Coordinates of C-alpha atoms (C1' of nucleotides) in Angstrom, one line a residue:
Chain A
X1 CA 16.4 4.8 -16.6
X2 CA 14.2 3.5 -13.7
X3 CA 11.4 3.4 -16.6
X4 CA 8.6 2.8 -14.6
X5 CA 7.6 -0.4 -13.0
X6 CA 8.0 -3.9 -14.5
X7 CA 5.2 -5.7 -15.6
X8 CA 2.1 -3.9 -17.2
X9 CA 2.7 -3.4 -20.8
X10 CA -0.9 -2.4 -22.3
X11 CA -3.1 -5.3 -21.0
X12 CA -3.8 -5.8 -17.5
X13 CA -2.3 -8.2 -15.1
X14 CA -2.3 -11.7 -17.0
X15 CA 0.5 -13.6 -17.3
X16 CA 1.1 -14.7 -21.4
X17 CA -1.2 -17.6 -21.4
X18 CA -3.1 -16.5 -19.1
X19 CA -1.3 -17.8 -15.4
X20 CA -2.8 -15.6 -13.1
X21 CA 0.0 -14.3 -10.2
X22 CA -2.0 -15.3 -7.5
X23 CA -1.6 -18.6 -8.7
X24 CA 1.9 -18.3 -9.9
X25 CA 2.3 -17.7 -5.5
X26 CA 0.7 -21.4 -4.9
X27 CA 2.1 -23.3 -7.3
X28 CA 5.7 -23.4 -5.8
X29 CA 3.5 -24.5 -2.4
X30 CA 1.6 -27.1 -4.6
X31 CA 5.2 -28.3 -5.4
X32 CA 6.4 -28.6 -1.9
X33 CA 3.4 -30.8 -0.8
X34 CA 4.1 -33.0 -4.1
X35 CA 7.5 -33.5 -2.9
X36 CA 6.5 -34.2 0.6
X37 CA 3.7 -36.7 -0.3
X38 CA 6.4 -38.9 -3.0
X39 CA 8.5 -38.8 -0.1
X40 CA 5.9 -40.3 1.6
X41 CA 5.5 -43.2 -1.0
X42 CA 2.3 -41.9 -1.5
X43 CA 1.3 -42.0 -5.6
X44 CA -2.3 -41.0 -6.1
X45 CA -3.5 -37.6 -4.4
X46 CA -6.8 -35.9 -4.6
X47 CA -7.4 -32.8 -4.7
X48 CA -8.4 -32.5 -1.4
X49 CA -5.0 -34.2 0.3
X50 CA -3.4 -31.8 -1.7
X51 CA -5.0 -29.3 -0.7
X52 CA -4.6 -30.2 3.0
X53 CA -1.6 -30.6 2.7
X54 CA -0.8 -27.4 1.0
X55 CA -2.7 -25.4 3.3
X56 CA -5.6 -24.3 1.1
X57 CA -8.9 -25.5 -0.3
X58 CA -9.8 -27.7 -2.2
X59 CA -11.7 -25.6 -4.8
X60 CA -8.9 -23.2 -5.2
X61 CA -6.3 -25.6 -5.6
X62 CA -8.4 -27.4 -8.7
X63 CA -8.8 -24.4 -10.0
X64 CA -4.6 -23.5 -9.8
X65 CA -4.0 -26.9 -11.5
X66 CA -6.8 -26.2 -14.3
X67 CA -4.8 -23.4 -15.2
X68 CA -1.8 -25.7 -16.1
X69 CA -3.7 -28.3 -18.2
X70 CA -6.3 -31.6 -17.0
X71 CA -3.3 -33.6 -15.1
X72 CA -6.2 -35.2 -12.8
X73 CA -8.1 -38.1 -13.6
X74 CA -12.0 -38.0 -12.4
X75 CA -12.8 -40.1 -9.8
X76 CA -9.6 -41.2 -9.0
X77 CA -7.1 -37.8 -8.5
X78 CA -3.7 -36.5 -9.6
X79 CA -0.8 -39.1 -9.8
X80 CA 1.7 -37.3 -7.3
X81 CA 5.1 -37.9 -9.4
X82 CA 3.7 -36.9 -13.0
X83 CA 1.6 -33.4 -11.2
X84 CA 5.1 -32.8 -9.4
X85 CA 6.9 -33.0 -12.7
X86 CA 4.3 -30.7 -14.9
X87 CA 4.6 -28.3 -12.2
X88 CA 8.0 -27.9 -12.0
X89 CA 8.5 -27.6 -15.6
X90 CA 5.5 -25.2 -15.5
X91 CA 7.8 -23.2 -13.1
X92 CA 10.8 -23.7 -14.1
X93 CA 12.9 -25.6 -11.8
X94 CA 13.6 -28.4 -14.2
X95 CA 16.8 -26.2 -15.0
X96 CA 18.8 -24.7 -13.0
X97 CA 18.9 -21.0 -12.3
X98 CA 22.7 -19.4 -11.8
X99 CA 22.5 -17.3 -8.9
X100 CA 24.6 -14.4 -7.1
X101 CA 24.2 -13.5 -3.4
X102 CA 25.4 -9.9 -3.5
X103 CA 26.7 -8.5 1.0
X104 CA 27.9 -11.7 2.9
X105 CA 26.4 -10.2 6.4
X106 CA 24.5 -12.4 9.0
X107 CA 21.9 -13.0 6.6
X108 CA 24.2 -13.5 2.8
X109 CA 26.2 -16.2 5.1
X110 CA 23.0 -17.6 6.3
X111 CA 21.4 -18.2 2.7
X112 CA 24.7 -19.0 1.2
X113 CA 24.9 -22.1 3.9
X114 CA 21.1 -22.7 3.4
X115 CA 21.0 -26.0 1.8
X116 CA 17.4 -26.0 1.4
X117 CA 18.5 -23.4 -1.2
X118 CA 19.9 -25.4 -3.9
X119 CA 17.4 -27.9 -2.9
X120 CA 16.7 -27.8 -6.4
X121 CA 16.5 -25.2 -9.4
X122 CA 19.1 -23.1 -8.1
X123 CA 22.6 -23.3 -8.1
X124 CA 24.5 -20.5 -6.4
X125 CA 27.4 -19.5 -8.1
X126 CA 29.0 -16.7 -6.5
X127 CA 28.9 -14.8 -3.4
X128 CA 30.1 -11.1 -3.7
X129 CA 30.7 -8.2 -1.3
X130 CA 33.0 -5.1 -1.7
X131 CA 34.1 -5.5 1.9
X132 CA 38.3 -6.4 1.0
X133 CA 38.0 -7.9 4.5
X134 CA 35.7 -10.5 3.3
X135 CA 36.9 -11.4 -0.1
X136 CA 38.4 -14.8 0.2
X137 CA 36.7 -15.8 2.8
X138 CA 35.5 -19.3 2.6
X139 CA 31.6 -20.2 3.2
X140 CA 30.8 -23.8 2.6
X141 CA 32.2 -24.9 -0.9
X142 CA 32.5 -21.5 -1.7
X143 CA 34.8 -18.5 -1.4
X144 CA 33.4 -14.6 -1.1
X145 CA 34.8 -12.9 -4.2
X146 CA 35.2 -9.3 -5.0
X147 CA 31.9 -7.4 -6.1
X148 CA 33.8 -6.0 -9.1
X149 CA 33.9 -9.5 -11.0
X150 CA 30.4 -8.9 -11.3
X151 CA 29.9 -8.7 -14.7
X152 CA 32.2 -11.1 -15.9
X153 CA 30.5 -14.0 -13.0
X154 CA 27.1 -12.8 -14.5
X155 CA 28.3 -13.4 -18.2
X156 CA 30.4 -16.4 -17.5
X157 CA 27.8 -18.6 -15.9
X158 CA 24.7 -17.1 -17.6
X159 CA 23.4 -15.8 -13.9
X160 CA 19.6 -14.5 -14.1
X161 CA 19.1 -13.9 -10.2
X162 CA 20.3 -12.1 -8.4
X163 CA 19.8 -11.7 -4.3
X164 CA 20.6 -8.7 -2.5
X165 CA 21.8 -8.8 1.2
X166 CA 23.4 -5.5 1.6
X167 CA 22.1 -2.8 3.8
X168 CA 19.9 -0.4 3.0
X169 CA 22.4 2.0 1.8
X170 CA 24.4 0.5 -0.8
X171 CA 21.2 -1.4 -2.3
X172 CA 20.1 0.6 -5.2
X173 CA 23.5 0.8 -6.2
X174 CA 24.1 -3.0 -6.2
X175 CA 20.8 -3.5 -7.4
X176 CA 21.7 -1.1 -10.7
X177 CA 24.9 -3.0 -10.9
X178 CA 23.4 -6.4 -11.1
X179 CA 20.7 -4.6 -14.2
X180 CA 23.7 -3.6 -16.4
X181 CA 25.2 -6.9 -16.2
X182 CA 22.1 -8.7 -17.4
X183 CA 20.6 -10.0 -14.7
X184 CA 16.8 -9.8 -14.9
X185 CA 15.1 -11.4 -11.7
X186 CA 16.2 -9.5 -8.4
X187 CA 14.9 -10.9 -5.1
X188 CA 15.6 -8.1 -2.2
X189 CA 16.2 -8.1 1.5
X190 CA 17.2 -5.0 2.4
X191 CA 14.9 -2.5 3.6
X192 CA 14.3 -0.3 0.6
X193 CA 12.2 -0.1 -2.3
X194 CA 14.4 -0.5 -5.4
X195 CA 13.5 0.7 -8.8
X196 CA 14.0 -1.2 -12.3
X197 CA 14.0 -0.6 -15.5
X198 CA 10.6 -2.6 -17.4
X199 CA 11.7 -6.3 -18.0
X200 CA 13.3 -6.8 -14.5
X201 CA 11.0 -8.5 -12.1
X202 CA 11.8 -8.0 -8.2
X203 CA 10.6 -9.4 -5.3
X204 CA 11.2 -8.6 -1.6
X205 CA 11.8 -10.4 1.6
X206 CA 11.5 -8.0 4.4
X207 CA 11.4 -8.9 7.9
X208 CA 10.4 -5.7 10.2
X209 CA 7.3 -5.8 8.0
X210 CA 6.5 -8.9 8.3
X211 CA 6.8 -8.4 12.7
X212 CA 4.8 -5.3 12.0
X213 CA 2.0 -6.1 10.3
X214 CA 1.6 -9.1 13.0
X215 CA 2.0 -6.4 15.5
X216 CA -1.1 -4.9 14.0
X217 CA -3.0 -7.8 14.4
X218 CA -1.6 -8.1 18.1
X219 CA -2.6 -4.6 19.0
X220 CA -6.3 -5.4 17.9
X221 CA -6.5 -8.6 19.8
X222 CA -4.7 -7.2 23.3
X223 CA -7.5 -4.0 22.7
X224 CA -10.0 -5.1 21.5
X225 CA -12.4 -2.8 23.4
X226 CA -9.6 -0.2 24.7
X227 CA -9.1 1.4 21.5
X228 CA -12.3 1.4 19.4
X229 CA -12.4 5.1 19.7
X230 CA -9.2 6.3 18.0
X231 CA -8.3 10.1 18.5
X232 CA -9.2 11.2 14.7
X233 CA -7.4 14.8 15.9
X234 CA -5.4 14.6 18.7
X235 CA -3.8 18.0 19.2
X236 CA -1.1 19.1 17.1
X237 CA 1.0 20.2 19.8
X238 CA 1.5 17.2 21.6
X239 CA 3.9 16.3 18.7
X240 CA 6.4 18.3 20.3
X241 CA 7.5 15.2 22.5
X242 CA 8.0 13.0 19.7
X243 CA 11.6 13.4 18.8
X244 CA 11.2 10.2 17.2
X245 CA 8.9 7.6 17.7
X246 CA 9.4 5.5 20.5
X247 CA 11.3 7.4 22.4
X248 CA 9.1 8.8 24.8
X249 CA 6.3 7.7 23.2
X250 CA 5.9 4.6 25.1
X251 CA 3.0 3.5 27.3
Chain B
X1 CA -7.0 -17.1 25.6
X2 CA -7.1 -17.6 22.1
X3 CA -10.4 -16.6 22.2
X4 CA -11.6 -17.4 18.0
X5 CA -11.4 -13.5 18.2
X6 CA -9.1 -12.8 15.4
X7 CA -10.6 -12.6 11.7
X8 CA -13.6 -14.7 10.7
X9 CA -16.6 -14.0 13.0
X10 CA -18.8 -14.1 10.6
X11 CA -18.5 -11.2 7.7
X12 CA -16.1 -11.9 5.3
X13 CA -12.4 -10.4 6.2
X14 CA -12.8 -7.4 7.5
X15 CA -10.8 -5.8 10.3
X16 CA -12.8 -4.5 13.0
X17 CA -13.1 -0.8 12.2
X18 CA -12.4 -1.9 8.6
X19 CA -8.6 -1.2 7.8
X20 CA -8.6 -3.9 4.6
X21 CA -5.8 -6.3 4.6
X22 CA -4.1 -5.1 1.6
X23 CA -3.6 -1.5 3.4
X24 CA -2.7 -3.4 6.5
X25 CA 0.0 -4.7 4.8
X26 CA 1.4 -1.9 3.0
X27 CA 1.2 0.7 6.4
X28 CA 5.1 -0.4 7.4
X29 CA 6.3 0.7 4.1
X30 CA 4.8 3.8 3.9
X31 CA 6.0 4.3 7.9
X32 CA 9.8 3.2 6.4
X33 CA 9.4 5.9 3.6
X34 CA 8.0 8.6 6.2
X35 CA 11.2 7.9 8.6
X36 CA 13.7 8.0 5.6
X37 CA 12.1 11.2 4.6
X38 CA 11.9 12.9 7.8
X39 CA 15.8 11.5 8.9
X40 CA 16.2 13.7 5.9
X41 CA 14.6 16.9 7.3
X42 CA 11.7 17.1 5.1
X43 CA 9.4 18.6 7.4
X44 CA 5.9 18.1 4.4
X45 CA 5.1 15.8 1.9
X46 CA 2.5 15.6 -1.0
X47 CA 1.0 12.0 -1.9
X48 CA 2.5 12.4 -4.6
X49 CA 6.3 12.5 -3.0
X50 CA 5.5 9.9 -0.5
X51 CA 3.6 7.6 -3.0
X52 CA 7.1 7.7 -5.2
X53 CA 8.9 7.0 -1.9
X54 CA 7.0 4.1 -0.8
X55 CA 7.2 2.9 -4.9
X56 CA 3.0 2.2 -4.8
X57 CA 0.7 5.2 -6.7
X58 CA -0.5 8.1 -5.4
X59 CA -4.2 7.2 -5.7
X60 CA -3.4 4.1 -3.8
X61 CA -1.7 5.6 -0.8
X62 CA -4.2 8.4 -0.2
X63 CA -6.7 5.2 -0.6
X64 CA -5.3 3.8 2.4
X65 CA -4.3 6.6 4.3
X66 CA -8.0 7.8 4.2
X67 CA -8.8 4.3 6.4
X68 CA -6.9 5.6 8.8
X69 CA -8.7 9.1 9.4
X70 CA -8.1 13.0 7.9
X71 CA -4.4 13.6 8.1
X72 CA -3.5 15.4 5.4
X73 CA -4.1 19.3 4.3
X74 CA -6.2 19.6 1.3
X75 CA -3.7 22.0 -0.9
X76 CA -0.9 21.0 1.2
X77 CA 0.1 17.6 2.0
X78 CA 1.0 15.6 5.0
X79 CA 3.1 17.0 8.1
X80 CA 6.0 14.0 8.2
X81 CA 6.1 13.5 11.6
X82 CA 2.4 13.7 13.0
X83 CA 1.9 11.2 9.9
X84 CA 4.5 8.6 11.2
X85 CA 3.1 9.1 14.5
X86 CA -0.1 8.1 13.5
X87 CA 0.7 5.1 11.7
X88 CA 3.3 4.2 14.0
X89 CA 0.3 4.1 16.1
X90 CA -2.0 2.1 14.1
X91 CA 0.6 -0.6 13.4
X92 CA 1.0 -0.9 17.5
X93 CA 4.9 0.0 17.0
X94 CA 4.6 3.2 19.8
X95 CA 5.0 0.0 22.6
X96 CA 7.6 -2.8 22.3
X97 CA 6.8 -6.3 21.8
X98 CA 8.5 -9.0 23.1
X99 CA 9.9 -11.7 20.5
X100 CA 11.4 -15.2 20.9
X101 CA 13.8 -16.8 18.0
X102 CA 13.4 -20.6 18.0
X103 CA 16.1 -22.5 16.7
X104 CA 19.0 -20.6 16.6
X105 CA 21.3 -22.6 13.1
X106 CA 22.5 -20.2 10.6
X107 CA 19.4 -17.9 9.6
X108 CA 18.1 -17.8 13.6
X109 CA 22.2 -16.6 14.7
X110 CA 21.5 -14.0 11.4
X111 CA 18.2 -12.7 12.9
X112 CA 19.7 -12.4 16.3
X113 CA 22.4 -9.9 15.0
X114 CA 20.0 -8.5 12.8
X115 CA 19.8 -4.7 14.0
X116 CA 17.1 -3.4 12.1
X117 CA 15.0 -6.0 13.8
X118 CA 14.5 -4.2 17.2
X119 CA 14.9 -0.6 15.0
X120 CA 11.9 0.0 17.4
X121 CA 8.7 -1.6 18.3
X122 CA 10.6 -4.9 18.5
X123 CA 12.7 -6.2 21.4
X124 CA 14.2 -9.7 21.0
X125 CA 13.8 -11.0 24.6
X126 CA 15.4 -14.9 24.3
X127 CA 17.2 -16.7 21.6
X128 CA 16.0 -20.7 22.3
X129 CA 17.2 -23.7 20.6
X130 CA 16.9 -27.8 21.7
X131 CA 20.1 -28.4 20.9
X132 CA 23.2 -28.4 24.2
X133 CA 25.7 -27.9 22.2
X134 CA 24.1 -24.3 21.2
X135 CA 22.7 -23.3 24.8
X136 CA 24.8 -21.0 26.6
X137 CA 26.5 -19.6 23.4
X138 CA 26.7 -15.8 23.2
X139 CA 25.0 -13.2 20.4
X140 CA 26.0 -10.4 20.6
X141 CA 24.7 -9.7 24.2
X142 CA 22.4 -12.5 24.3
X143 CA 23.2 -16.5 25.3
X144 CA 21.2 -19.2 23.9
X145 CA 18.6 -20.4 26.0
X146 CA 17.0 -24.1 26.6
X147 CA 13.8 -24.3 24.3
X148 CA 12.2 -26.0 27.6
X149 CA 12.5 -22.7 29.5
X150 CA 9.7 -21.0 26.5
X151 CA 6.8 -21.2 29.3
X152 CA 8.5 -19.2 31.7
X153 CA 10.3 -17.1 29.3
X154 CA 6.6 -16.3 27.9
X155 CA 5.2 -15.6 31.1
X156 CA 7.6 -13.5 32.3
X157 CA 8.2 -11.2 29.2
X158 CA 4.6 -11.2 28.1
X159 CA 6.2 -12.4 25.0
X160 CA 3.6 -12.5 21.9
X161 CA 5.2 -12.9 19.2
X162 CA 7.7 -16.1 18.4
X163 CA 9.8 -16.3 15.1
X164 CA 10.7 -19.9 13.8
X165 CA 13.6 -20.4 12.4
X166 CA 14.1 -24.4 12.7
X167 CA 14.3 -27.1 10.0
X168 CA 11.3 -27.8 8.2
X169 CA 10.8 -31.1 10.7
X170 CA 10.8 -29.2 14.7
X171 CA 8.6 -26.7 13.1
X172 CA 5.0 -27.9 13.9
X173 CA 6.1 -29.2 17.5
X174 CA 7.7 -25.8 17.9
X175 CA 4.3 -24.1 16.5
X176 CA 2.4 -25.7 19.3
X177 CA 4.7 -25.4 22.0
X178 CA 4.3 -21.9 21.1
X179 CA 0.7 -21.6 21.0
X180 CA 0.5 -23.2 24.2
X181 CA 2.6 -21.2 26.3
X182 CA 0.3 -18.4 25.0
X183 CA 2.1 -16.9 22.1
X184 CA -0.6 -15.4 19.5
X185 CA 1.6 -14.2 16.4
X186 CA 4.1 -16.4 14.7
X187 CA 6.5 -15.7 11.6
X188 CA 7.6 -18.9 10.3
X189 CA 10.6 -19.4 8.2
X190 CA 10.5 -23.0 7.9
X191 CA 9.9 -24.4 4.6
X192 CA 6.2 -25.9 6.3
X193 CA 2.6 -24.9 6.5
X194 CA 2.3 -24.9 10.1
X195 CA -1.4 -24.9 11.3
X196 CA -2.3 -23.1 14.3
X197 CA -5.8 -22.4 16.2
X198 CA -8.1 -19.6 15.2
X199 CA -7.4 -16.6 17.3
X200 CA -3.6 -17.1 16.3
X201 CA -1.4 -15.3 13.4
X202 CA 0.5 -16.8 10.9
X203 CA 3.1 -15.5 8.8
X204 CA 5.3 -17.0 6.6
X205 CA 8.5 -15.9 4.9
X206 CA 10.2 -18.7 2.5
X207 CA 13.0 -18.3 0.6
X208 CA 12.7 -20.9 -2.3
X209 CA 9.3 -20.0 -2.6
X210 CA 9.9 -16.2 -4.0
X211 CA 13.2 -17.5 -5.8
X212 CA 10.6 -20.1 -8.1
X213 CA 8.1 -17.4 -8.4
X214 CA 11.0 -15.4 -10.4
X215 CA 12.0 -18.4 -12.0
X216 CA 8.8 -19.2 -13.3
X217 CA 8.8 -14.9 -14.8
X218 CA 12.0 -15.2 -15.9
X219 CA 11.5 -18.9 -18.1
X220 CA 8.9 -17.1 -19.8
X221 CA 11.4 -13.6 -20.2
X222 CA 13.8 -15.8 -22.0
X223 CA 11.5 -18.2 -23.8
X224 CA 9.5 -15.9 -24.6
X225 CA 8.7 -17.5 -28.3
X226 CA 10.3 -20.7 -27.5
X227 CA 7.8 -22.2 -26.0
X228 CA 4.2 -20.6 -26.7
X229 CA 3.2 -24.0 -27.4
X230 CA 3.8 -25.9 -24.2
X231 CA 3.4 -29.5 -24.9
X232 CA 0.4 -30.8 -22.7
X233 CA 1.0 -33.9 -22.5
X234 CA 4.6 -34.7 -23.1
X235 CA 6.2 -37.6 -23.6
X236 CA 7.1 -39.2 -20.5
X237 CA 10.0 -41.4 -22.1
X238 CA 12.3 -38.5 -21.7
X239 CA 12.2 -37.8 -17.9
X240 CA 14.9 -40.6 -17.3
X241 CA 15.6 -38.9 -13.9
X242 CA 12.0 -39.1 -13.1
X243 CA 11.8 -43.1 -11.6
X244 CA 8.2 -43.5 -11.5
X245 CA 6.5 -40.5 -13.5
X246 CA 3.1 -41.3 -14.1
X247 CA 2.3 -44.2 -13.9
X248 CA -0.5 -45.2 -16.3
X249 CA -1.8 -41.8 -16.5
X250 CA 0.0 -40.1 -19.0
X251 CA -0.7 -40.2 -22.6
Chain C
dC1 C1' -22.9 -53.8 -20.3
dC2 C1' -25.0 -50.6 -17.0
dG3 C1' -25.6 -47.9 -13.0
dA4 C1' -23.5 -46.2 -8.6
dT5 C1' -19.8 -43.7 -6.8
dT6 C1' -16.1 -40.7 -6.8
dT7 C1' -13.5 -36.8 -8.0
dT8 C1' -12.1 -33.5 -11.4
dG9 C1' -12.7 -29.3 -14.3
dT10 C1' -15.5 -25.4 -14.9
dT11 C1' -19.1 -22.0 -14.5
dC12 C1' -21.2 -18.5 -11.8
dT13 C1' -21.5 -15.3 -8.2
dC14 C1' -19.7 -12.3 -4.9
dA15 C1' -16.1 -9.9 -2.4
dC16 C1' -11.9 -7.5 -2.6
dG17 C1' -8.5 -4.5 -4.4
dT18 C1' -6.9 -1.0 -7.7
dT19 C1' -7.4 3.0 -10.5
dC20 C1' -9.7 7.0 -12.2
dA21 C1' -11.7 11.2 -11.8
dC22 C1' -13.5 15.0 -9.4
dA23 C1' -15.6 17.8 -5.7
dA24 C1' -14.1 19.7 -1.3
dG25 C1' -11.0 22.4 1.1
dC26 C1' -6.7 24.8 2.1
dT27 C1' -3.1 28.4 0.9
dC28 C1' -1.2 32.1 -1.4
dC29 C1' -1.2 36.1 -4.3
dT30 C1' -3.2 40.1 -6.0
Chain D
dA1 C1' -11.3 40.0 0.4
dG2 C1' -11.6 37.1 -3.5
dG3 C1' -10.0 34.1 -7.0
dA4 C1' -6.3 31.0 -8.8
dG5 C1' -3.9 26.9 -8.0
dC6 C1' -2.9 22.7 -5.5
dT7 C1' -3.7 18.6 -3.1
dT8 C1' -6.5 15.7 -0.4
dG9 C1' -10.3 12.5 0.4
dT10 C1' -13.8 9.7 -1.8
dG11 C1' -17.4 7.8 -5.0
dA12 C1' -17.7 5.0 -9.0
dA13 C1' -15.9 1.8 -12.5
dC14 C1' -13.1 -2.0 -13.5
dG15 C1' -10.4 -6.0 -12.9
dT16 C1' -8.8 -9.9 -10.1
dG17 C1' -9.4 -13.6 -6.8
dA18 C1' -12.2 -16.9 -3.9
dG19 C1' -15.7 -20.1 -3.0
dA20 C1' -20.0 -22.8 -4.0
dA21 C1' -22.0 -25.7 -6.8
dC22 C1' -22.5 -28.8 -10.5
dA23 C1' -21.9 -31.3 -14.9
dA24 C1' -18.5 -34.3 -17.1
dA25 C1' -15.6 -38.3 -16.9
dA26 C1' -13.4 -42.1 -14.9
dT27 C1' -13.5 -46.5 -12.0
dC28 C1' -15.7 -50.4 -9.9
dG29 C1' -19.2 -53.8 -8.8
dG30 C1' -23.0 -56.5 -10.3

DNA sequence: CCGATTTTGTTCTCACGTTCACAAGCTCCT
DNA sequence: AGGAGCTTGTGAACGTGAGAACAAAATCGG
């Protein structure tokens, strides 16, 4: 088991015909400012409203859609409703997706209310936890059921996705669980790497990393002279007061 | 303030001594990986070992370490703790920063209990909403404040970094309320593209984002021959719940 | 019907990121 | 002390992604 990573059978990076995953990324954006701009009553968009709107340029973008097919028309733009449709079908939101939220902490009640979620595509279908305590709780529509009708929820309502909200420790475990009962697309918040077998994709959602790496780019605006000269070897010794980081580490 | 100083002078990106943002980014795993290792009393540890840990290769990992200077011993490996230290250092996690939640509905009261947030670097100092009915409510050992207080809470707490956790519409307003009272790092979990002045931060987490980027993985997992041949310009007669799809544009 | 105008789709170039492969350097054993 | 065996740090090759620039195609006005 744990046969290596996922995607990367003999050919590099490229998606079958040939979606590459950075653009895989924007397209759900792409989708978002679609919605936003129908919404809007607006039915005509060039590329560079869409862009705007999206957040990115206008070159990129065009070259994102090319990769779908010619839904523009030169010298006019895209038609918002028929780009918003080819995308979603190019995604896959067109269906619905089963999904299980697996640890109904803070965060699995959070996502289990989030109507945003099911906005649409995605159609949660049972909430699980191990905790007796919880089971039979009731969370919206919804009702916390044992972890242990796993397999049975997976095979009963075709679920593909699953979303992990346990700690830390119990994650892998879960996450394995989820494998053997077919699901194939994991998307992880707790704070460890998981491993799956080939075939699984899995994404992660992680927070502290997400505060940290703005901390890096924090650090370098607050210093931006103070620490240009890093000590490359500070003495060895001086380790000794570092139980563990932070504690008397501190400025 | 926001003095255009952040990453764009006039190179392409490039961090000022030239930490690349791909490494950036992947520095808070490998210190996650170096913690778990050392909490289990490994006192050395090859690239090899940690590479596994952090689930990246090795060649990668001693790639980005070498950014950072010589810490490793040829032969040898790397010493656990002076490692973490040093990129515990790097990132800017050896001081605290101050963070504000704004809006505190299901997934701002989820962050607010969230303990691995302030695991250390990170200390929540105010939990801020608009709404009455939520000011003065407790979390765990923190009330709800009134979003209008965010200048003097900034002030005070030297607070740089703001997490958004509103609806989709606040967000923006919230953004430059933000920015203005001098906050330069912002993690946005509104479904938005927020834009912000140069010299500020942006990161976004969304949810329904990374749950369409496996949906659009796991259509082509289980279609895998069914639909090699996607139809590029379909007809439109079939998309009855599609009101106004394309116009005059299609076929 | 033709030319001006607009905007897409695509080509080309360059920068970035990843991986390989190996020399440099350290430790340990004889 | 010297050589064998590891493991790091890095130079070079390769693949992917971004942006500029332009040719192709559609509309509109005369």
């Amino acid at each position: 088991m744990t046969r290596a990573s996922s995607r990367r059978p003999g050919p590099p990076t490229r998606t079958e015909r040939g979606i590459p995953e950075a653009t895989v990324a924007r397209l759900p954006v792409y989708l978002r400012a679609l919605t936003a701009l129908s919404d809007s009553g607006i039915a005509t968009a060039s590329s560079e409203d869409l862009a705007t709107a999206a957040g990115v340029n206008s070159a990129k973008l065009r070259k994102d859609l090319s990769y779908l097919g010619s839904y523009g028309t030169r010298g006019v733009g895209y038609d918002v409703e028929y780009l918003r449709y080819q995308i979603a079908r190019e995604i896959g939101v067109t269906q619905d997706w089963a999904v299980v939220i697996v640890g109904i902490g803070n965060l699995g009640h959070a996502l289990a209310n989030y109507s945003g979620f099911g906005t649409r595509g995605f159609r949660i279908v049972a909430l699980l936890d191990a905790d007796p305590n919880l089971i039979g709780e009731r969370i919206g529509d919804m009702e916390v059921r044992d972890f242990a009708e796993l397999e049975d929820i997976v095979k009963a309502d075709r679920v593909s996705i699953g979303v992990i909200t346990t700690p830390a420790g119990p994650a892998q475990g879960v996450c394995d669980r989820l494998v053997a009962a077919g699901v194939t697309s994991i998307l992880n918040f707790a704070p460890v790497v998981l491993s799956v077998p080939t075939g699984v994709d899995i994404r992660k959602v992680d927070l502290s990393i997400e505060l940290q790496i703005l901390a890096y780019h924090e650090q370098r605006k607050s210093g931006e002279a103070a620490l240009p000269q890093v000590p490359e070897l500070p003495a060895m010794n001086g380790l000794t007061d570092l139980p563990s980081v932070g504690g008397g580490v501190g400025a």
